[in-house]
PDB file of N, CA and C in Angstrom:
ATOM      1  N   UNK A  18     -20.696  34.317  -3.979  1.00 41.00           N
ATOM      2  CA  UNK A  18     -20.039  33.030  -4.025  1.00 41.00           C
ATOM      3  C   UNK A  18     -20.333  32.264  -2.739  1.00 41.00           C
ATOM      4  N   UNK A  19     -20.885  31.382  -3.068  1.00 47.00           N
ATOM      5  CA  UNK A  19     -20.929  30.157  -1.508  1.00 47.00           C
ATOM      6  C   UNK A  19     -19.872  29.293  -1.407  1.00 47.00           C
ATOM      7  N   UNK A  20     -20.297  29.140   0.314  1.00 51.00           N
ATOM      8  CA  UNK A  20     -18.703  28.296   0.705  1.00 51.00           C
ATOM      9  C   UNK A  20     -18.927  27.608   0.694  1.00 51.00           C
ATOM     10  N   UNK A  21     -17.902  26.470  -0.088  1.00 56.00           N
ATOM     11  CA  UNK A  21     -17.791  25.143   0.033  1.00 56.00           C
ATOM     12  C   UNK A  21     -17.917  24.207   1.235  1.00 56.00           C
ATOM     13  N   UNK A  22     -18.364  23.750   1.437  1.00 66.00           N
ATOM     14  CA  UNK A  22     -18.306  23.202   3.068  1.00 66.00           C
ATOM     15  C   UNK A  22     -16.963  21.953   2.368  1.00 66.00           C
ATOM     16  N   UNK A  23     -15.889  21.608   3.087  1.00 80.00           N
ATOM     17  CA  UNK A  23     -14.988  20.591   2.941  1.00 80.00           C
ATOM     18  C   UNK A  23     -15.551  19.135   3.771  1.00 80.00           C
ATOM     19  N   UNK A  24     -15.932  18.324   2.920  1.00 93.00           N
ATOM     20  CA  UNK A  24     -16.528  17.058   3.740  1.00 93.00           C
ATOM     21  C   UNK A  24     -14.856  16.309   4.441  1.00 93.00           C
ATOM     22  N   UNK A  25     -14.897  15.916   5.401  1.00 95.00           N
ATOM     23  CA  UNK A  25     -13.832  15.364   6.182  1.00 95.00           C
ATOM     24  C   UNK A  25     -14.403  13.910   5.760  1.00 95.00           C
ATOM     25  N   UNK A  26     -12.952  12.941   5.799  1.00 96.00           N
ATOM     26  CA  UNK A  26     -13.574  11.645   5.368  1.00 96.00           C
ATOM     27  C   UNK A  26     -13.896  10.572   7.004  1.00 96.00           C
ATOM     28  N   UNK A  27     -14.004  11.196   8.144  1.00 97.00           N
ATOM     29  CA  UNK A  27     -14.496  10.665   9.182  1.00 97.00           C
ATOM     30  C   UNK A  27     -15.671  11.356   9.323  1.00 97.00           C
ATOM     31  N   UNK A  28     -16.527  12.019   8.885  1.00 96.00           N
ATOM     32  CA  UNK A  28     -17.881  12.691   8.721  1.00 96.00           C
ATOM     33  C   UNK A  28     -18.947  11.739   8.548  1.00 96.00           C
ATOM     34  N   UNK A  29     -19.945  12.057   9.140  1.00 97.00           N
ATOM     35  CA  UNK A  29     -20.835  10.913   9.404  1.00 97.00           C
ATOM     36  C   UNK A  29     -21.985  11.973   8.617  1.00 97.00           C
ATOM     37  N   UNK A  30     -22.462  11.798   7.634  1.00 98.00           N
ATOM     38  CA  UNK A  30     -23.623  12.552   6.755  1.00 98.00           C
ATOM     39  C   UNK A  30     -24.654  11.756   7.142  1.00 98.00           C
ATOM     40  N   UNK A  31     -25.600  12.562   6.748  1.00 98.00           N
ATOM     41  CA  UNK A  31     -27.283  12.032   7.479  1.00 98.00           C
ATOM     42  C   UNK A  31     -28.348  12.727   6.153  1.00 98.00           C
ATOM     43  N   UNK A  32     -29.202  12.306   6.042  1.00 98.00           N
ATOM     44  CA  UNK A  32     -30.303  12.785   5.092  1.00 98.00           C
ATOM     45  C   UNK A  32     -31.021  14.072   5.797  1.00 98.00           C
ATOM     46  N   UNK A  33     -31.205  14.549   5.296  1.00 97.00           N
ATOM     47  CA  UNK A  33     -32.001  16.062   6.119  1.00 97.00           C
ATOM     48  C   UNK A  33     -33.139  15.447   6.325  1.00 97.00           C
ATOM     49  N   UNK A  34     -33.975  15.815   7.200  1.00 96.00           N
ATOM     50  CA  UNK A  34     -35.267  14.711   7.590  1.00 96.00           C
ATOM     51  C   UNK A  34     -36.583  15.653   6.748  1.00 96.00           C
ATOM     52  N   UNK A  35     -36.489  16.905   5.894  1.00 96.00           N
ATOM     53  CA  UNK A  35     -37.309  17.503   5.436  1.00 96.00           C
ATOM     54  C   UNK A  35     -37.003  16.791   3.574  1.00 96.00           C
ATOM     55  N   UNK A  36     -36.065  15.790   3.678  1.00 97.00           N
ATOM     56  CA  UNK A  36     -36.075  15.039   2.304  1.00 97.00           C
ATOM     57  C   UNK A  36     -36.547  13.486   2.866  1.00 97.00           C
ATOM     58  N   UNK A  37     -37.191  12.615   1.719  1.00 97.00           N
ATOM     59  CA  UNK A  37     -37.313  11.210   1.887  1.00 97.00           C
ATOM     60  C   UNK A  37     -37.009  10.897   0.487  1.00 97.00           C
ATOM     61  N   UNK A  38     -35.835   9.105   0.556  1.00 98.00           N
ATOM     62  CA  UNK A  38     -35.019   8.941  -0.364  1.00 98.00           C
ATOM     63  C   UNK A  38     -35.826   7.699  -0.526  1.00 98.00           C
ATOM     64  N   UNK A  39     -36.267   7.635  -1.855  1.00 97.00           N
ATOM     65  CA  UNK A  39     -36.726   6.187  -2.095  1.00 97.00           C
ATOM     66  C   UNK A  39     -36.300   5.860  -3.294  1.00 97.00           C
ATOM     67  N   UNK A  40     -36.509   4.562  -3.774  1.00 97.00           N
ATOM     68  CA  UNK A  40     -36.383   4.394  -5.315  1.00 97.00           C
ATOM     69  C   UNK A  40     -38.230   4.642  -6.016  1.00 97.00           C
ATOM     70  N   UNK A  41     -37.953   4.907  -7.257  1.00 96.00           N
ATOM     71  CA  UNK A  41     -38.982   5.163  -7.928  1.00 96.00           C
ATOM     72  C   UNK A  41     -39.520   4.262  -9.205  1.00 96.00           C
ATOM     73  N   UNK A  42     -40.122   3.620  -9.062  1.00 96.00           N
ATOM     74  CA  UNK A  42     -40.214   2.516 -10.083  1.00 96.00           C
ATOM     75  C   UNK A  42     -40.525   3.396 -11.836  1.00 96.00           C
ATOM     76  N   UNK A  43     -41.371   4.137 -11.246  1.00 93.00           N
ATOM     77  CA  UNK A  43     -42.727   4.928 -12.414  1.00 93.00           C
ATOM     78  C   UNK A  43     -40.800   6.006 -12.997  1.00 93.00           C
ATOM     79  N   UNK A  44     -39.910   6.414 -12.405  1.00 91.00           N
ATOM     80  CA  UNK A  44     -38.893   7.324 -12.979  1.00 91.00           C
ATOM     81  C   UNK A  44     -37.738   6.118 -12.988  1.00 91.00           C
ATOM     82  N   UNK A  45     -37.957   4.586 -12.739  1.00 96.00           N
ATOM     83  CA  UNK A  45     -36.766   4.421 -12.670  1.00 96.00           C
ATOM     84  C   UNK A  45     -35.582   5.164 -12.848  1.00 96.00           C
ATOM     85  N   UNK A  46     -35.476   5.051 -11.032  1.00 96.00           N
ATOM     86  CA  UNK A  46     -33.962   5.634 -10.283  1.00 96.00           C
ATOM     87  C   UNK A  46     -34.914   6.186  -8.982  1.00 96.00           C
ATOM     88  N   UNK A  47     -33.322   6.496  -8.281  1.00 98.00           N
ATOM     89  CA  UNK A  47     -33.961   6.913  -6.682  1.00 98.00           C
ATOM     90  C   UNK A  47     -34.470   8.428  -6.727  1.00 98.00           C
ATOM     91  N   UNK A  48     -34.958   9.436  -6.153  1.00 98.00           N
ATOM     92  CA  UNK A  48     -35.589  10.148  -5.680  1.00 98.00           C
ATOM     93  C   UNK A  48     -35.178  11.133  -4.321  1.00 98.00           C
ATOM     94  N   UNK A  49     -35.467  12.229  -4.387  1.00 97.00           N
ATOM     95  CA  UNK A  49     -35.782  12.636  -3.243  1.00 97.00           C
ATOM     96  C   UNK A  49     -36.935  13.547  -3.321  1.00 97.00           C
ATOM     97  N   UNK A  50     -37.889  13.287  -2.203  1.00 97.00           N
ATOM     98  CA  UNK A  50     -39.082  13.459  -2.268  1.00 97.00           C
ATOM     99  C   UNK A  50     -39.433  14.730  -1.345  1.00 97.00           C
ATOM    100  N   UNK A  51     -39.816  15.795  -1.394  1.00 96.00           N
ATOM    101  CA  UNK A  51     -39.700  16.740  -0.172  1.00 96.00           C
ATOM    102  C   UNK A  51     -41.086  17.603  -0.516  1.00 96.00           C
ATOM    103  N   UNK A  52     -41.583  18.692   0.243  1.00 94.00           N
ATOM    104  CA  UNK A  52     -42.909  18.619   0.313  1.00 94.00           C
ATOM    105  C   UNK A  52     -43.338  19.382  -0.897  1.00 94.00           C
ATOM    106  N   UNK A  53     -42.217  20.085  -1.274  1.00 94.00           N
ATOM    107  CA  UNK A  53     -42.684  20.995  -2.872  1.00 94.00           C
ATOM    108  C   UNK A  53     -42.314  20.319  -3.858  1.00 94.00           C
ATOM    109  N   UNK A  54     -42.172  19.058  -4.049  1.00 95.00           N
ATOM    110  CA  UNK A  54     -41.454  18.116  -5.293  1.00 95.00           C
ATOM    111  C   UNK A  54     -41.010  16.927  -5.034  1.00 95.00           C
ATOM    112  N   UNK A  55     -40.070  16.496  -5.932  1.00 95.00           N
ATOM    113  CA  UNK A  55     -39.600  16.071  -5.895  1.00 95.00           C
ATOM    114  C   UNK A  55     -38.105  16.063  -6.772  1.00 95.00           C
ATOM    115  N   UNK A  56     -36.724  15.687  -6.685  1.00 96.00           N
ATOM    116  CA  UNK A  56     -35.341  15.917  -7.001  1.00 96.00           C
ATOM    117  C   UNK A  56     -35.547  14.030  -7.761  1.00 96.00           C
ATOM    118  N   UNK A  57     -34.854  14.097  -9.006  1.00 97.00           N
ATOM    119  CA  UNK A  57     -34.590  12.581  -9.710  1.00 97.00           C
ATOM    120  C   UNK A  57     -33.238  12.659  -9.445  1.00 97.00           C
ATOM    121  N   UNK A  58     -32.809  11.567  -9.228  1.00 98.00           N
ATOM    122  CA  UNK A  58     -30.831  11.161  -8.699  1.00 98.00           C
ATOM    123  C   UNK A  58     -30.663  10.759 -10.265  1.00 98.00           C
ATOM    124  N   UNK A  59     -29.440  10.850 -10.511  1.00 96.00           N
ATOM    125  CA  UNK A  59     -28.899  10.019 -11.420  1.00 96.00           C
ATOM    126  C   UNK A  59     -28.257   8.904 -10.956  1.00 96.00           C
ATOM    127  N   UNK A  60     -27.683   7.383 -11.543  1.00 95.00           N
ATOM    128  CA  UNK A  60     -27.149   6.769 -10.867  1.00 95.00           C
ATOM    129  C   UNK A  60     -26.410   6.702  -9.906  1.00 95.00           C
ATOM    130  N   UNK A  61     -24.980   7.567  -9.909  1.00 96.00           N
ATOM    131  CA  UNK A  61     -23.732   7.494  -8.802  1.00 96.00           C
ATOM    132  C   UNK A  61     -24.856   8.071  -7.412  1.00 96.00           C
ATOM    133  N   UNK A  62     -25.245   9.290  -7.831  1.00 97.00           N
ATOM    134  CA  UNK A  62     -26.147  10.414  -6.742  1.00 97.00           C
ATOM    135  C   UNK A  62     -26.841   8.958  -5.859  1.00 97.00           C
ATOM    136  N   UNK A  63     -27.261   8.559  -6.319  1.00 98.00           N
ATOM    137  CA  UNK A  63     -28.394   7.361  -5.850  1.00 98.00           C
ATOM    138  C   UNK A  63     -27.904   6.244  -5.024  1.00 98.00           C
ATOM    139  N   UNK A  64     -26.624   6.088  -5.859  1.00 97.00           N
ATOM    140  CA  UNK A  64     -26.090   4.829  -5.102  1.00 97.00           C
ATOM    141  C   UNK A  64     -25.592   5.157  -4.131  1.00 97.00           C
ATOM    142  N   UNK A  65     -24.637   6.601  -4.110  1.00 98.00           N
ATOM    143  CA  UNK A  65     -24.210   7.423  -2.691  1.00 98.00           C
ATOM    144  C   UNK A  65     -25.020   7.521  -1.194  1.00 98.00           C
ATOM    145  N   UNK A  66     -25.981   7.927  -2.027  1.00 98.00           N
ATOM    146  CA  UNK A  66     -27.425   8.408  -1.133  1.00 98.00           C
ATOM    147  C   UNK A  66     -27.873   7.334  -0.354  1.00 98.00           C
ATOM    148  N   UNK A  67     -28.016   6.190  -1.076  1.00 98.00           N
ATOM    149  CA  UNK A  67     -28.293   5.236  -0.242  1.00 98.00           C
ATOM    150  C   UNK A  67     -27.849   4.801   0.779  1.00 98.00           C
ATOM    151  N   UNK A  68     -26.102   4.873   0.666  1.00 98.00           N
ATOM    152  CA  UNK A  68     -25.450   4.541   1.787  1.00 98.00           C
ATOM    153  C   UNK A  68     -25.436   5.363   3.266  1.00 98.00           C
ATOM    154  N   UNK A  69     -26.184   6.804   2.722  1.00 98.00           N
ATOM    155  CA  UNK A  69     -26.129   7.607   3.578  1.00 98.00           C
ATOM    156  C   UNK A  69     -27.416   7.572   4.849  1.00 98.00           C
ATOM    157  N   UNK A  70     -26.862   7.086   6.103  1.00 97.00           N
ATOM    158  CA  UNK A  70     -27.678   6.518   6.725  1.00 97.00           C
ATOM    159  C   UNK A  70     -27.635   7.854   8.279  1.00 97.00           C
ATOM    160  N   UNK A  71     -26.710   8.290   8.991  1.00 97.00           N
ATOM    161  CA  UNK A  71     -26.401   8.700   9.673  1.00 97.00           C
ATOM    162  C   UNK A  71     -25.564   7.859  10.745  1.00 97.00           C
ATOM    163  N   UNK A  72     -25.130   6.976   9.863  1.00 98.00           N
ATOM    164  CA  UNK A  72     -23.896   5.973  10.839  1.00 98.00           C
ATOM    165  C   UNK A  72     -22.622   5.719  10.531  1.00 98.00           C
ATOM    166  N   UNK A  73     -22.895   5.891   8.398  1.00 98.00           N
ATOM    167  CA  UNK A  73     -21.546   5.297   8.127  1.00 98.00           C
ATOM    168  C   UNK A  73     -20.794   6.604   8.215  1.00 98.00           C
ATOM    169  N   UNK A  74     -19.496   6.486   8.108  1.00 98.00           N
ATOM    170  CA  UNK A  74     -18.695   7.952   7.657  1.00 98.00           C
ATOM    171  C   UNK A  74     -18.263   7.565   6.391  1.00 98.00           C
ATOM    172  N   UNK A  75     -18.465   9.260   5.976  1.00 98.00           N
ATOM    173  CA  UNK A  75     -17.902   9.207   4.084  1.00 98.00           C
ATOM    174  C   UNK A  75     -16.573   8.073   4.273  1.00 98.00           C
ATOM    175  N   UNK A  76     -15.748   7.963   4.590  1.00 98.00           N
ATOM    176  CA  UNK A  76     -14.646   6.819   4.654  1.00 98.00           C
ATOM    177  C   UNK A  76     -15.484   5.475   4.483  1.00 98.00           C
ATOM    178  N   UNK A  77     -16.461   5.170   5.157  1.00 98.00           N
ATOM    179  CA  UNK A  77     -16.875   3.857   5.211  1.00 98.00           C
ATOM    180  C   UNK A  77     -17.908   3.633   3.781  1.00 98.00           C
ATOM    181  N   UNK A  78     -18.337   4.895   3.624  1.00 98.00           N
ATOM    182  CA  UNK A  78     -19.136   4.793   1.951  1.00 98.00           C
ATOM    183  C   UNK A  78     -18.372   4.727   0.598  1.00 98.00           C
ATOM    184  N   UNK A  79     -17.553   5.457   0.405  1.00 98.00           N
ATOM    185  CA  UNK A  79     -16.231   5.329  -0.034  1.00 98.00           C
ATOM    186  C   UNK A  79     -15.780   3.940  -0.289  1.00 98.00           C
ATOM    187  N   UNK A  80     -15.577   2.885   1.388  1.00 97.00           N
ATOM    188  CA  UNK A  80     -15.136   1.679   0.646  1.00 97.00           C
ATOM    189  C   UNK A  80     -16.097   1.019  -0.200  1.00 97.00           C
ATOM    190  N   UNK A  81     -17.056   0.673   0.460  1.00 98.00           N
ATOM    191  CA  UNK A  81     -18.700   0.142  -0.174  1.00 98.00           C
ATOM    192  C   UNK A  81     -18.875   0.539  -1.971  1.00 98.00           C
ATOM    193  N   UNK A  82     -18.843   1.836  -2.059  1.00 98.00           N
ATOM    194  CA  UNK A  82     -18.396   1.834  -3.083  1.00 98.00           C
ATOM    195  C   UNK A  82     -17.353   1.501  -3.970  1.00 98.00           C
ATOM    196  N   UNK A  83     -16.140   1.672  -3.781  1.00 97.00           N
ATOM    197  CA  UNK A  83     -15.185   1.045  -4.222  1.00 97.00           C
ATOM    198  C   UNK A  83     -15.231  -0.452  -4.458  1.00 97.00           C
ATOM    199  N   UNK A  84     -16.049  -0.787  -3.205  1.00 96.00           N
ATOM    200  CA  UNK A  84     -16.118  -2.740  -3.669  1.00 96.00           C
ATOM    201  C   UNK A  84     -17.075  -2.656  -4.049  1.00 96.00           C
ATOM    202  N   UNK A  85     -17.990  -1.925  -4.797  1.00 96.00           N
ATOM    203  CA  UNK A  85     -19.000  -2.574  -5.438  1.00 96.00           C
ATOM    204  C   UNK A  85     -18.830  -2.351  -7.213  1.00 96.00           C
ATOM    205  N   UNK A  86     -18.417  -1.281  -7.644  1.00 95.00           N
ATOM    206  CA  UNK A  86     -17.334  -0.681  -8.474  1.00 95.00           C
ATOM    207  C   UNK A  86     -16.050  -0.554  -8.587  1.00 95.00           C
ATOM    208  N   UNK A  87     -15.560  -1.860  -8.501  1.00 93.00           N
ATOM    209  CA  UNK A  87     -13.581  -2.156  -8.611  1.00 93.00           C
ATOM    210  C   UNK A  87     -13.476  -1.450 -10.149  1.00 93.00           C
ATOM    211  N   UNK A  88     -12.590  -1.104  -9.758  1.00 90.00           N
ATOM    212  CA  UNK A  88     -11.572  -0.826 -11.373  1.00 90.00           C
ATOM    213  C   UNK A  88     -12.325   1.093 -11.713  1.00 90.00           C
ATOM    214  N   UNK A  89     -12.806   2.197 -10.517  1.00 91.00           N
ATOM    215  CA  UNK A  89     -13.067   3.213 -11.258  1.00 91.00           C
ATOM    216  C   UNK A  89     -12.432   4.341 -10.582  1.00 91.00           C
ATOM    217  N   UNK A  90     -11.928   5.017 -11.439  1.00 92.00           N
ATOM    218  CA  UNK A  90     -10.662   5.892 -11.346  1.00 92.00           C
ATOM    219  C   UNK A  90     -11.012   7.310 -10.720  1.00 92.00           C
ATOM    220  N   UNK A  91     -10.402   7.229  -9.552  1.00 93.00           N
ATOM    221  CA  UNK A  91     -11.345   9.097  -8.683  1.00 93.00           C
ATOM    222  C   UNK A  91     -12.788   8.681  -8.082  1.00 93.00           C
ATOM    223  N   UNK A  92     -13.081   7.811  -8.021  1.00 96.00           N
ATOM    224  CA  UNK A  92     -14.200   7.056  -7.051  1.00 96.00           C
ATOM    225  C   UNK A  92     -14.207   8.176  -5.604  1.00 96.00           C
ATOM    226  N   UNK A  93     -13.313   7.902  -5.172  1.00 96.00           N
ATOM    227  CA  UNK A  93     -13.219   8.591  -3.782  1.00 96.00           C
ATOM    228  C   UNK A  93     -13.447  10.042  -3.376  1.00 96.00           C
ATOM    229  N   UNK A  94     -12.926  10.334  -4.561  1.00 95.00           N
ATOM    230  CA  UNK A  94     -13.073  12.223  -4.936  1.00 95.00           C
ATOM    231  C   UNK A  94     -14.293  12.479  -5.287  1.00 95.00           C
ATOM    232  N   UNK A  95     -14.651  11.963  -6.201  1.00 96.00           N
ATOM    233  CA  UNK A  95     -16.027  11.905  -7.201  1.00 96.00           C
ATOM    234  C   UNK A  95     -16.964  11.931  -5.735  1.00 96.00           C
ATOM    235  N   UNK A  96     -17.137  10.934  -5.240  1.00 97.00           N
ATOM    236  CA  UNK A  96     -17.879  10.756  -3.772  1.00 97.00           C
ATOM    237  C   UNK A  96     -17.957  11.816  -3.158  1.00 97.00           C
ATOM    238  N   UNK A  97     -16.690  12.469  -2.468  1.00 97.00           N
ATOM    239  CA  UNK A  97     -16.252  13.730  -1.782  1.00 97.00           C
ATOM    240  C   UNK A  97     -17.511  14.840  -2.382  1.00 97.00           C
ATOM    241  N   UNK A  98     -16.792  14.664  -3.320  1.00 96.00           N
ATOM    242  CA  UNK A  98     -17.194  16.142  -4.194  1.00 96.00           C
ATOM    243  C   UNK A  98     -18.933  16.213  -4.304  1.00 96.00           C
ATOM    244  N   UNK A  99     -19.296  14.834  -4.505  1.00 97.00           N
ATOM    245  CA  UNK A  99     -21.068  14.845  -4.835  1.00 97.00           C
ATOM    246  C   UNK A  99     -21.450  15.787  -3.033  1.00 97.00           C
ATOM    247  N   UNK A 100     -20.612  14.758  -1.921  1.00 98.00           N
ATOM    248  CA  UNK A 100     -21.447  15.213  -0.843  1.00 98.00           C
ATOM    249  C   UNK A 100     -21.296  16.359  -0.496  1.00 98.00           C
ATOM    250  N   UNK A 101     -20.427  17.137  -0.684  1.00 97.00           N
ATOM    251  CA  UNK A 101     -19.980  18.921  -0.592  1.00 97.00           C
ATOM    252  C   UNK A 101     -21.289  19.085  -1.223  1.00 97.00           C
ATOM    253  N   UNK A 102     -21.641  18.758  -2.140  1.00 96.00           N
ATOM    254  CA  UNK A 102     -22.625  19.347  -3.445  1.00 96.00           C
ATOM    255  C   UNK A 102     -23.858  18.912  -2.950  1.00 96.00           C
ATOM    256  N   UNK A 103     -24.278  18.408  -2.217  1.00 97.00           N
ATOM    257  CA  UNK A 103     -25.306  17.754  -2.089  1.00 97.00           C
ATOM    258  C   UNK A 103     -25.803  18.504  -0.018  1.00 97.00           C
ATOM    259  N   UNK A 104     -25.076  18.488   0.623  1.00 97.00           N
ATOM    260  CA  UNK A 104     -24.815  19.232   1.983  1.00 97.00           C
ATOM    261  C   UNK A 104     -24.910  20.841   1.027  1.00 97.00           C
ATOM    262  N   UNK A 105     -24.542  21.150   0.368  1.00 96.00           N
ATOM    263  CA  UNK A 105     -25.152  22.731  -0.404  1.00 96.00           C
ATOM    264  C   UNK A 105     -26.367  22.694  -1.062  1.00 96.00           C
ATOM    265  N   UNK A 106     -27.203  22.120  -1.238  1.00 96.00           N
ATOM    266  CA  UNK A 106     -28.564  21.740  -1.486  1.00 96.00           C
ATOM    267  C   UNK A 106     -29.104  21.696  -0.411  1.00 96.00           C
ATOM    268  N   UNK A 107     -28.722  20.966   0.853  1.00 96.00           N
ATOM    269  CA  UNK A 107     -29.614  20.867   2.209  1.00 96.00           C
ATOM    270  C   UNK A 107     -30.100  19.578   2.178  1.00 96.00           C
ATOM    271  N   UNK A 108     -29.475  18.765   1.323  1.00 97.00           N
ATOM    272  CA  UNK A 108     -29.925  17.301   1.001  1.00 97.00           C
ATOM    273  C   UNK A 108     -29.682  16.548   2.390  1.00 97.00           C
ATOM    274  N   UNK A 109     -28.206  16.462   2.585  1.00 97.00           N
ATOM    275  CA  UNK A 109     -27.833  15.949   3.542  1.00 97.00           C
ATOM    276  C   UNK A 109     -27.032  17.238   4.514  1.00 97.00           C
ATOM    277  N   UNK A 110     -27.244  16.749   6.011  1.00 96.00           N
ATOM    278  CA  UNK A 110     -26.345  17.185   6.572  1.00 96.00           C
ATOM    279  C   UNK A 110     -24.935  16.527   7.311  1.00 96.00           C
ATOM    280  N   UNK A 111     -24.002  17.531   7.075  1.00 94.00           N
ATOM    281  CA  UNK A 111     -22.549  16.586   8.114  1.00 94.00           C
ATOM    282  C   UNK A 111     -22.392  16.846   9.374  1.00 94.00           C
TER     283      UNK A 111
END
């Protein structure tokens, strides 16, 4: 069983620098590109990802999202939960 890492919502996540996040025209949707492949995002994954710069903190992606998607229910959790999931991949680090 692996440990969950608990993302704190003052956590400042960063892209692992052995991934590159682009959008993909030819798969429309974003990407992560790394030297044995490549990973396809689904929408939310993508739109998350993007925000993830190594400046904002999950709190500050969180709002961004929220104002860009008013009216969706567990937004904040949903968020949480992708980047736990995604920091266990090695996608990003916190």
């Amino acid at each position: 069983m692996t440990e969950h890492h608990v993302v704190q919502i003052d956590t400042v996540p960063a892209l692992n620098r052995m991934f590159r996040f682009q959008w993909e025209p030819a798969q429309d949707c974003y990407v992560l590109l790394y030297p044995e492949g490549m990973v396809q995002l689904n929408g939310p994954a993508g739109e998350i990802l993007a925000l993830v710069d190594g400046q904002r903190s999950v709190a500050d992606i969180i709002k961004a999202l929220e104002t860009k998607f008013t009216g969706v229910e567990g937004i904040a959790s949903d968020i949480i939960e992708f980047l736990g999931d995604a920091h266990e991949q090695y996608w990003i680090t916190l």
